XYZ file of C-alpha atoms in Angstrom:
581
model
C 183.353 275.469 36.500
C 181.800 275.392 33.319
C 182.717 271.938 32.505
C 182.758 268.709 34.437
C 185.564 267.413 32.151
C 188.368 268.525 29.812
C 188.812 267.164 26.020
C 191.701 265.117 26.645
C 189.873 263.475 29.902
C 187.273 260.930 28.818
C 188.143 257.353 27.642
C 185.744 253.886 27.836
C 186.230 253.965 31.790
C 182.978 257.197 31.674
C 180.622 255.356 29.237
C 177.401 256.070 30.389
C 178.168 259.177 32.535
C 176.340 262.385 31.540
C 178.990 265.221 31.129
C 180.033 269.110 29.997
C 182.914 270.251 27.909
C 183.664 273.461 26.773
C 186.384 274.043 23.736
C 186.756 275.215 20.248
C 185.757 273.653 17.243
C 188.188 272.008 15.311
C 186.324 270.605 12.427
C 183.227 269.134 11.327
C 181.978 266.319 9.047
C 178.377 266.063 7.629
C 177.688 262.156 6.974
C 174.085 261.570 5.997
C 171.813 261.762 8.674
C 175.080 262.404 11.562
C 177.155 265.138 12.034
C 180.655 264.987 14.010
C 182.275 267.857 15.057
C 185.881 267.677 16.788
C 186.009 269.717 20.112
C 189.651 271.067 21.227
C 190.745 272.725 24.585
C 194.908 272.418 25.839
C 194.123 269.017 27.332
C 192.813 267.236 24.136
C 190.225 266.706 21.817
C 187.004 264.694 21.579
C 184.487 263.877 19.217
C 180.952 264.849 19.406
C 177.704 263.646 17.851
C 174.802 264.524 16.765
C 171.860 262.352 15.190
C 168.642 264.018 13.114
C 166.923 260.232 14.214
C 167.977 261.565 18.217
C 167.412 265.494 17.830
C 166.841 267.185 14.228
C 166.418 270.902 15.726
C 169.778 270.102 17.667
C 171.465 268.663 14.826
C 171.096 271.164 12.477
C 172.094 273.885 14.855
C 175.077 272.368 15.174
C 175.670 272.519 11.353
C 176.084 276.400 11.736
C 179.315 275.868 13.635
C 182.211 276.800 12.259
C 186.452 276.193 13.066
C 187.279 277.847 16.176
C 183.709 278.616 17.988
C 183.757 278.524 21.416
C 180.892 275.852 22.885
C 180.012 274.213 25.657
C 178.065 271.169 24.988
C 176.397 268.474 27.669
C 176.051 264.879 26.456
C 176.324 261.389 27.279
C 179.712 259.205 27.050
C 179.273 256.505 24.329
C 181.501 254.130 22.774
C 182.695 254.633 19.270
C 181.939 252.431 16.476
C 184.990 252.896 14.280
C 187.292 253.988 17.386
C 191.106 255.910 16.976
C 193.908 254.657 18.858
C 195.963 257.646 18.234
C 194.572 260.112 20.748
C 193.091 259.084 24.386
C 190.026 259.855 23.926
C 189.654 257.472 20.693
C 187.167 254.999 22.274
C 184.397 257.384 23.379
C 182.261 259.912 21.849
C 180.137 262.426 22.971
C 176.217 262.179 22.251
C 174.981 265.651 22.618
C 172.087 266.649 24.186
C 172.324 270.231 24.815
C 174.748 272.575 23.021
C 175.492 276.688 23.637
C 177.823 278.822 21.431
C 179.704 281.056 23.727
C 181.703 282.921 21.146
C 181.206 282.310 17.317
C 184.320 283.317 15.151
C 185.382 284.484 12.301
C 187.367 281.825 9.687
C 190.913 282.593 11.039
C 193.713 283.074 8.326
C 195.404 279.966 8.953
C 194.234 276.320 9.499
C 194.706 275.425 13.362
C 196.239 272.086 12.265
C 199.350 270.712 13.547
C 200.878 270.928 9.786
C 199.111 274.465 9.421
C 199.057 276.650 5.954
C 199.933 279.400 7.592
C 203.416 281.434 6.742
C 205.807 282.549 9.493
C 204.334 285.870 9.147
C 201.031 285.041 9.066
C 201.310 283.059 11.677
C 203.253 286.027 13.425
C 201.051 288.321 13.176
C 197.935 286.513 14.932
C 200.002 284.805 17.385
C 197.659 284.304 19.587
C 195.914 281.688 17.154
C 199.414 280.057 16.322
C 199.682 279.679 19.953
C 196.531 277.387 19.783
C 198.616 274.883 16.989
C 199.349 271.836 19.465
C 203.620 271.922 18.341
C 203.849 275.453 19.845
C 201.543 274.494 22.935
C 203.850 271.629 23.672
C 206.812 273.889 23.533
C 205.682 276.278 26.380
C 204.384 273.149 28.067
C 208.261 271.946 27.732
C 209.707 275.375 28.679
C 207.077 275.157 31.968
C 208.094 271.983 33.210
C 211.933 272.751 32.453
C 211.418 276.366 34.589
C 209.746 273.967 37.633
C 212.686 271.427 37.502
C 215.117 274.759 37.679
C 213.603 275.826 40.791
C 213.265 272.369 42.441
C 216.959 271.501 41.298
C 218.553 274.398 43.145
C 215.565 274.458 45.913
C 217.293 271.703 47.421
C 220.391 272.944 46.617
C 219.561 276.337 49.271
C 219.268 278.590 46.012
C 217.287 281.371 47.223
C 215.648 283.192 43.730
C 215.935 286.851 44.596
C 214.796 289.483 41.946
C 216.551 292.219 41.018
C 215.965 295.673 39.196
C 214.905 295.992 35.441
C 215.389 299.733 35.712
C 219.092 300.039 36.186
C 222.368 301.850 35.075
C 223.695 301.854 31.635
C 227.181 300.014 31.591
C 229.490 300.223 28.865
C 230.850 296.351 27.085
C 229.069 293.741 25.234
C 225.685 294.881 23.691
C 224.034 297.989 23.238
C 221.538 298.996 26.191
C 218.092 299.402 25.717
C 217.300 302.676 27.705
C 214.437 304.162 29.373
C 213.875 307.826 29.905
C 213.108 308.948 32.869
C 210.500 311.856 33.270
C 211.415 312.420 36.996
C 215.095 313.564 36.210
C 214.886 315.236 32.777
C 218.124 314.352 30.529
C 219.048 310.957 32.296
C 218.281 307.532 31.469
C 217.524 304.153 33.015
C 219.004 301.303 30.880
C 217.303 297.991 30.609
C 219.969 294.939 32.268
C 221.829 293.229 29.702
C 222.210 290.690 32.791
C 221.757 291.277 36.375
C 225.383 290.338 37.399
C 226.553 293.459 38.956
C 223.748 292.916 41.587
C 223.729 289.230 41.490
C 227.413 290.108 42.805
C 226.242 292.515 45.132
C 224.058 290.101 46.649
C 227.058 287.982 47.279
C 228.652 290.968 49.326
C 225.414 290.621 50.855
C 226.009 287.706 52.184
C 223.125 285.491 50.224
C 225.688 282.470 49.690
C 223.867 280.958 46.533
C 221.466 283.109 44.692
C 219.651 281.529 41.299
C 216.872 283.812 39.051
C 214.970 282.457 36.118
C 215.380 286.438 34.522
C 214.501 288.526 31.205
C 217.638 290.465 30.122
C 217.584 292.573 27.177
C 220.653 293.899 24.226
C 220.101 295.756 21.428
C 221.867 293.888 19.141
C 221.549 291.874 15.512
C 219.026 289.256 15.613
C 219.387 285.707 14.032
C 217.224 282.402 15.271
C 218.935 281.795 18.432
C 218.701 285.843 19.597
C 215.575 288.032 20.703
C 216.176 291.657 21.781
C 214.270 290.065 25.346
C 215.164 286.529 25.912
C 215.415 284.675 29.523
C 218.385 283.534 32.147
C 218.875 280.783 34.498
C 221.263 282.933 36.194
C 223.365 281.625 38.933
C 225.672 283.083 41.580
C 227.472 281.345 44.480
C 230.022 282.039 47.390
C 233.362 280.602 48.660
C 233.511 277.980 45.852
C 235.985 277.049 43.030
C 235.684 277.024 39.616
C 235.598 272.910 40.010
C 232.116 273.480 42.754
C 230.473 275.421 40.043
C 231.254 273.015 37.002
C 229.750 269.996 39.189
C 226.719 271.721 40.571
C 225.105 272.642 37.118
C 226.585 269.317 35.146
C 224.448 268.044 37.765
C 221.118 270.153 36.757
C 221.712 269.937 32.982
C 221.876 266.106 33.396
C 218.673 266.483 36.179
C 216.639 268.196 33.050
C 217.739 265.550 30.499
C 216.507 262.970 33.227
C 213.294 264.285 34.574
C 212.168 266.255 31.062
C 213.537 263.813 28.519
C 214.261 260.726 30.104
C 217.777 260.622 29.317
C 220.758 259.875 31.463
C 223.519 261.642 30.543
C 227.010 260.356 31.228
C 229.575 262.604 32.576
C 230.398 265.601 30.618
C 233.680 265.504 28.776
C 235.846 269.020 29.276
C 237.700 270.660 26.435
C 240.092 273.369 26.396
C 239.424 276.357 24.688
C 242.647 276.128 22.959
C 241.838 272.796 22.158
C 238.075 273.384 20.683
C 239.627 275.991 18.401
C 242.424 274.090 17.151
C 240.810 271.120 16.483
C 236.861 272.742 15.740
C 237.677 276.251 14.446
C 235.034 276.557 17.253
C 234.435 277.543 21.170
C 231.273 275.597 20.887
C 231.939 272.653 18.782
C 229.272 270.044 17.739
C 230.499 266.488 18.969
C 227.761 264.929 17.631
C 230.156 263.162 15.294
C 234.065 263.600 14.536
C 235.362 265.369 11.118
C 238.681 267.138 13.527
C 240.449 269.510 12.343
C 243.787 268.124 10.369
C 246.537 270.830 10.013
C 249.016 269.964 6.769
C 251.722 272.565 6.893
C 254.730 269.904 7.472
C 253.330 268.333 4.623
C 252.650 269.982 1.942
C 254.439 273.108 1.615
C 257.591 273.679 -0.390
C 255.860 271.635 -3.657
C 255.826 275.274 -5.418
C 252.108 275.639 -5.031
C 251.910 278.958 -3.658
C 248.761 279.355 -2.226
C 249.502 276.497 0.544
C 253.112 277.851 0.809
C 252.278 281.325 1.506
C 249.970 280.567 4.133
C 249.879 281.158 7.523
C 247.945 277.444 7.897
C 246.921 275.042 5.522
C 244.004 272.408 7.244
C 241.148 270.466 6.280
C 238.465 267.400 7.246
C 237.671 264.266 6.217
C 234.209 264.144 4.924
C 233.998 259.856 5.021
C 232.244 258.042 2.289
C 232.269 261.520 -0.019
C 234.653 261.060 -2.868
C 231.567 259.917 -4.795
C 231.052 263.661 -4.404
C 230.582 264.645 -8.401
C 232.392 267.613 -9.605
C 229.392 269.207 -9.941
C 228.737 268.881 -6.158
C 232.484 269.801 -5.001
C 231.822 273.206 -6.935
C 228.091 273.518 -5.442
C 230.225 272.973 -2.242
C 233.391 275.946 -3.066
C 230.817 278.503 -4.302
C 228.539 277.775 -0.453
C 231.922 278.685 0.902
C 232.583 281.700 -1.283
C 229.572 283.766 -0.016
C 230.169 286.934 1.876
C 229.334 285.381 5.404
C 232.166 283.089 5.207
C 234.539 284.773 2.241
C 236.574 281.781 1.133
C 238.864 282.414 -2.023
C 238.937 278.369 -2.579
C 238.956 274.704 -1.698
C 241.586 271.895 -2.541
C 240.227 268.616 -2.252
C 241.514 265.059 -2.522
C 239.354 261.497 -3.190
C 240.717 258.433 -1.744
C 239.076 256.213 -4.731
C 237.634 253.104 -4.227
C 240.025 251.826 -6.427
C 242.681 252.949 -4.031
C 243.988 255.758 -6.176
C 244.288 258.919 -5.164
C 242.751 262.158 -7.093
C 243.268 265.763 -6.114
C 242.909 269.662 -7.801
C 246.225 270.108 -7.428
C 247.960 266.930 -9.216
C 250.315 269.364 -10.934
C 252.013 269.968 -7.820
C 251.358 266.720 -5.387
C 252.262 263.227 -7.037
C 250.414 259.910 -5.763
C 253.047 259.434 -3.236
C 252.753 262.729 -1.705
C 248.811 262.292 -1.910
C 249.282 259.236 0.477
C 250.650 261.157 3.202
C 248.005 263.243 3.063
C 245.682 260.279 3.517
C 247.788 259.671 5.913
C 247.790 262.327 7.704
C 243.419 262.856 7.702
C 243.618 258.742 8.421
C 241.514 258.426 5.507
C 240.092 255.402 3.834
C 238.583 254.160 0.576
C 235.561 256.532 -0.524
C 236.888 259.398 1.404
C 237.005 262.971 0.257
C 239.546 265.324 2.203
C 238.816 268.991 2.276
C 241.343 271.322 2.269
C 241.434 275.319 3.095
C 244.626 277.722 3.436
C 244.823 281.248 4.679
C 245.130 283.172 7.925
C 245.195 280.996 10.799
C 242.345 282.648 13.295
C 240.163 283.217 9.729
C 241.014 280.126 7.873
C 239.858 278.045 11.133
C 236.166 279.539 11.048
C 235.608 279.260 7.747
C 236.384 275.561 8.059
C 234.305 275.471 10.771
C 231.354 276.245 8.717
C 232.456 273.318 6.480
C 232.647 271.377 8.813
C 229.253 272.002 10.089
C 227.919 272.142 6.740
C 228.974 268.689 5.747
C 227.837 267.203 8.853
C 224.060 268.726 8.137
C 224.599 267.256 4.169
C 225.127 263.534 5.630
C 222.875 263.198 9.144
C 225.080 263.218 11.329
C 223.539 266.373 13.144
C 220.529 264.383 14.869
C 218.495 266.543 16.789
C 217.866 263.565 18.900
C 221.448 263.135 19.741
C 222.326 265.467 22.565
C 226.742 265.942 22.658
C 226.953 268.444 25.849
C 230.800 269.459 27.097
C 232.502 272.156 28.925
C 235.044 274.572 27.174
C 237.250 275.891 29.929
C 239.867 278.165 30.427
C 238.993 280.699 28.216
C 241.689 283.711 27.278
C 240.388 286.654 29.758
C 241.021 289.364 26.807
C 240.180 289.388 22.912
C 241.638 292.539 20.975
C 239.537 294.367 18.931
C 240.738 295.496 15.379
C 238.248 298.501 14.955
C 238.854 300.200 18.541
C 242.138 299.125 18.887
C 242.245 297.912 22.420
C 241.372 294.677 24.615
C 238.125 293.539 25.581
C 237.032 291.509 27.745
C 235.942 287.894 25.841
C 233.528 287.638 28.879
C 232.887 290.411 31.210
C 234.994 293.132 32.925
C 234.873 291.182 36.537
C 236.077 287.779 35.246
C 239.071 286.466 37.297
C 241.974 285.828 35.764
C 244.133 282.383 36.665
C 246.290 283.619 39.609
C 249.196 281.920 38.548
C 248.757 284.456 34.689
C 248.113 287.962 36.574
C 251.840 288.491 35.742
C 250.898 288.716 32.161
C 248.276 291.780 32.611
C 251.011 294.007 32.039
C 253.442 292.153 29.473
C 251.544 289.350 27.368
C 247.830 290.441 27.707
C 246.283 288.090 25.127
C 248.122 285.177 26.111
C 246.022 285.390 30.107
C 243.813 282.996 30.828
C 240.350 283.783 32.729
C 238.504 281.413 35.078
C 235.785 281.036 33.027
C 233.632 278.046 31.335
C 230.905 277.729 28.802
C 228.814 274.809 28.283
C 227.938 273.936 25.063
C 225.597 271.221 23.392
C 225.086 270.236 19.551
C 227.231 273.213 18.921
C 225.167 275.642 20.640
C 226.231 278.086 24.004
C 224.117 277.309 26.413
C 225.678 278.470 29.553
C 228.675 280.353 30.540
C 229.801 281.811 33.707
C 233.482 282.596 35.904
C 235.126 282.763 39.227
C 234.906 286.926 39.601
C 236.847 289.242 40.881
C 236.534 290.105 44.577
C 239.157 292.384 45.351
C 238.865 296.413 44.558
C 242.699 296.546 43.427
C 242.135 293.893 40.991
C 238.936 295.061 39.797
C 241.112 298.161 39.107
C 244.096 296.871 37.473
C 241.302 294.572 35.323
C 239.518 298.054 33.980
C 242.740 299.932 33.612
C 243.669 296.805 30.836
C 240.610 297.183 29.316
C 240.760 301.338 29.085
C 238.644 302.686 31.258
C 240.520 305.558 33.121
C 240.251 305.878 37.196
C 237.964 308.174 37.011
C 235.546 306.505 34.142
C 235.994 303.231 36.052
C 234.071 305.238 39.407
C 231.870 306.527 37.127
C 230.431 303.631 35.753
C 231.150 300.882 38.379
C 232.375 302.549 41.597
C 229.403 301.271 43.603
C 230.811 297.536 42.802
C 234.503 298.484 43.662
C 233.240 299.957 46.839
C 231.168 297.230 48.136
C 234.754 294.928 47.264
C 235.794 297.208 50.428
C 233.335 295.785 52.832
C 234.435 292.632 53.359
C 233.455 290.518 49.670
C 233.783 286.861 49.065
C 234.724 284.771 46.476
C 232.192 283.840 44.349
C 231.304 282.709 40.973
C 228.623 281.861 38.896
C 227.142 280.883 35.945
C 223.953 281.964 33.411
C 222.153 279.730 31.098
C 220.451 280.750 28.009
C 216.896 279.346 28.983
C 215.220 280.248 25.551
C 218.298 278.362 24.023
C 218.332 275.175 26.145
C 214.322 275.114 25.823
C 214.735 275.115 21.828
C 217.032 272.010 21.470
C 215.156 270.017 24.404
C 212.114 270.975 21.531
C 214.198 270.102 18.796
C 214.199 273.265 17.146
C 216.360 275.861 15.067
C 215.138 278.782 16.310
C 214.116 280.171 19.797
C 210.859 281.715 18.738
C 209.276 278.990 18.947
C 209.579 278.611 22.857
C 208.454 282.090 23.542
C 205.155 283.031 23.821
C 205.170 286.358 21.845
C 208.546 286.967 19.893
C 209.546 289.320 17.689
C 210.870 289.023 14.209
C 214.648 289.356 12.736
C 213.550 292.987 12.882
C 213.201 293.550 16.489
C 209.358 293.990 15.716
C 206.521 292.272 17.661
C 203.995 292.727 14.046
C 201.079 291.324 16.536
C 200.952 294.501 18.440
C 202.685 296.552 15.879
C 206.127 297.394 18.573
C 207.827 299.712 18.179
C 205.744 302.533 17.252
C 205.633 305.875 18.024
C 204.398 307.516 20.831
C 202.008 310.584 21.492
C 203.794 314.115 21.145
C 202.621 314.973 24.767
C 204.819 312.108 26.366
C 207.800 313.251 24.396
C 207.009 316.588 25.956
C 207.381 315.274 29.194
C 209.827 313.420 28.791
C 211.998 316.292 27.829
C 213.321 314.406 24.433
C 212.995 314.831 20.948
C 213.695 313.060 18.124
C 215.622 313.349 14.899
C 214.157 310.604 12.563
């Protein structure tokens, strides 16, 4: 090894040893006759010095360094006269004795600082410098350590992590496919897995009984801060369990990584019907980090001649506590946040509960005081309250209050990002129908299992089945969702005849699934956790970005390496494709 020690090592228990570091520069400071230069590796940093009254020639060489050279220096451990209790190596210093540059560098674009100058990207597009800032080393250091309490988790467990294929078969459902040409068979095309669950199925037919993969899966599909074209599953499969097995198993190793990677014990996660989330949350992943339910007003305040509550389909709000100091000003800020495009409200009634005890609302032509305190009533409001109140369709009018609802819980703190609210929404429908194609999909995946007892319904009340399935969801984020699948080839069937596919398209595309159902499959179910996701609010963070090593941008572009690009006219040749662009 070059070094004897790291920079995050030493501390008043070497004083006197003689030792070697290697590291980058992380600043210097000139101070009369002394120089001190900060040296930083992943472990730490420690200070070095250097004296003209000890070694002139080796004191002014070390005057040429600049931020980010590479050095190895040898020295002896001293104590510090003015000593900082903020890092672990505070107490010592470094007196140098011998010094070597093993890479001098250019002044990078950005400061290497913890609070850096550096725009996202900037910072982007020399990533591998970023990567050096200690707040996005500690979040691959967190991601590590989460990845090794995975594997020990379901070790014990007798998880065996089998790999499967990247090159695979493109399926139709959920996201586009990324797909791969293939220059052995001209014309045809591998497709990139959106998830491995056909074979994580398979390997259940197989006969594997519990199968886990930490996995990258890949969709083509509209990027925001909590998506990356190539982002990473915890996915889990298991046989001859129930839906009840799978729920307690993986409460058990979300509340095993709050435990051993936060130090948190988690009490026992509270369940929530899907039904129930959207009724009362506008939301299949709602954010219990603090109350503001839904409050649906139809038996109250229709039939006062205000026509835009009487004409529609649902007329609900929240209670946004200690707001009806809210100015006018800030109530209209508040209507024209919920007017933009991405959430297309027409308007928003409100009502302050005064701390006078009066009541004051927008639509006092139509609602007297008395009528006003049923409202209050009805939101079990208080003094200093302000109620917020939307109308419209009931399925649109519930996610745009939603967003409200989200909104004003951001506007008064109650969204701590040291607060952790985890649940499970269960009993999903198994179909959604979709406007534009006109036809059902499948809210999860083609091989969920529906409830036994609702298989009736296929054929009469599609929307109203229910599916075996389960998402967990913390702070208002999906981390994790999974279902009991289908094991039987006539079901399978009867599950892709619902969803359009005809007999012969259903072969086509999934035949070597339905056939394996022939020899002899269990049940099984199973369950796939967004890793990138769970490793971004164990970080504390918005985005997922900042947990992966090299991501791309809202574009679907990695600007580091300049990806996508083009590639040489040859390799189109033999690949037999051309393009149209």
């Amino acid at each position: 090894m070059l070094r004897t020690h790291t920079c995050g090592e030493l501390n008043i228990s070497h004083l006197g040893q003689t030792v070697t570091l290697c590291g980058w520069v992380q600043k210097s400071r000139d101070l009369g006759g002394t120089t001190f230069i900060d040296v930083r590796d992943r472990y730490g940093l420690t200070q070095l010095i250097f004296n003209t009254d000890s070694d002139a020639s080796l004191r002014e060489k070390s005057r040429g360094l600049g931020r980010e050279f590479v050095i190895k220096v040898t020295g002896n451990v001293i104590e510090r006269a003015s000593k900082n209790t903020k890092i672990p190596t505070g107490e010592i210093e470094i007196a140098v004795t011998d010094i070597e540059v093993l890479n001098a560098a250019k002044l990078p674009p950005f400061l290497i600082e913890d609070e850096t100058d550096g725009g996202e990207e900037l910072r982007a597009k020399y990533r591998y410098l970023d990567l050096r800032r200690n707040p996005i080393r500690n979040n691959l250091v967190l991601r590590h350590k989460m990845a090794q309490e995975v594997r020990k988790y379901l070790d014990k467990l007798d998880f065996i992590e089998v790999e499967t294929p990247v090159l695979i078969k493109s399926t139709p459902e959920g996201a586009r496919d990324f797909v791969v040409p293939s220059r052995m068979n001209p014309g045809e095309f591998y497709a990139l897995p959106q998830s491995p669950q056909t074979f994580k199925q398979l390997l259940m037919v197989s006969g594997f009984d519990r199968y886990f993969q930490i996995v990258k899966c890949f969709r083509d599909e509209d990027l925001r801060a909590d998506r990356q074209p190539e982002f990473t599953q915890i996915d889990c499969e298991l046989s001859f369990v129930s839906q009840e097995d799978i729920l307690n198993i993986f409460e058990g190793l979300t509340r095993h990584l709050f435990k051993t990677v936060k130090g948190i014990d988690l009490v026992e996660l509270p369940r929530m019907l899907y039904s129930d989330a959207m009724r009362l949350y506008g939301s299949d992943k709602p954010d219990l980090r603090f109350g503001m339910e839904f409050v649906e007003l139809n038996d109250i305040v229709k039939g006062k001649g205000f026509s835009i509550f009487d004409n529609a389909e649902l007329v609900v709000g929240i209670n946004a506590k200690g707001c009806a100091n809210y100015t006018r000003k800030q109530v209209d800020e508040l209507t024209e946040w919920l007017k933009r495009p991405q959430i297309g409200v027409t308007g928003m009634i409100y009502c302050r509960y005064n701390e006078d005890g009066t009541l004051k609302s927008s639509v006092d032509k139509f609602y007297n005081e008395d009528e006003l305190t049923n409202w209050a009533a009805a939101f079990n409001a208080e003094k200093g309250d302000l109620m917020l109140i939307l109308a419209g369709g009931a399925d649109k009018v519930r996610k745009q209050l939603n967003e409200l609802r989200l909104e004003m819980g951001s506007r008064l703190g109650l969204r701590d990002k040291n607060t952790f609210a985890p649940l499970w929404v269960v009993d999903f429908p198994l179909l959604e129908w979709d406007e534009e194609s006109g036809r059902y999909h499948a809210m999860h995946h083609p091989f969920t299992s529906p409830k036994p007892e609702d298989i009736a319904m296929l054929d009469t009340e599609p929307g109203a089945v229910r599916a075996n399935a389960y998402d967990l969801v913390i702070n208002g984020t999906e981390i994790g969702g999974g279902s009991i699948r289908i094991h039987d080839r006539g079901l399978q069937s009867l599950m892709f005849k619902h969803l359009g596919f005809s007999p012969e398209e259903a072969q086509k595309q999934f035949g070597f699934l339905m056939d394996a159902f022939e020899y002899g499959a269990p049940p099984h179910g199973g369950i796939a956790f967004g890793f990138d996701r769970l490793a971004s609010i164990f970080a504390g963070l918005d985005s997922i970005r900042d947990v992966i090593a090299f991501p791309k941008n809202n574009s679907g572009r990695d600007v580091m390496i300049d990806s996508p690009s083009t590639i040489a006219e040859a390799q189109m040749t033999e690949l037999k494709i051309k393009t149209t662009v």
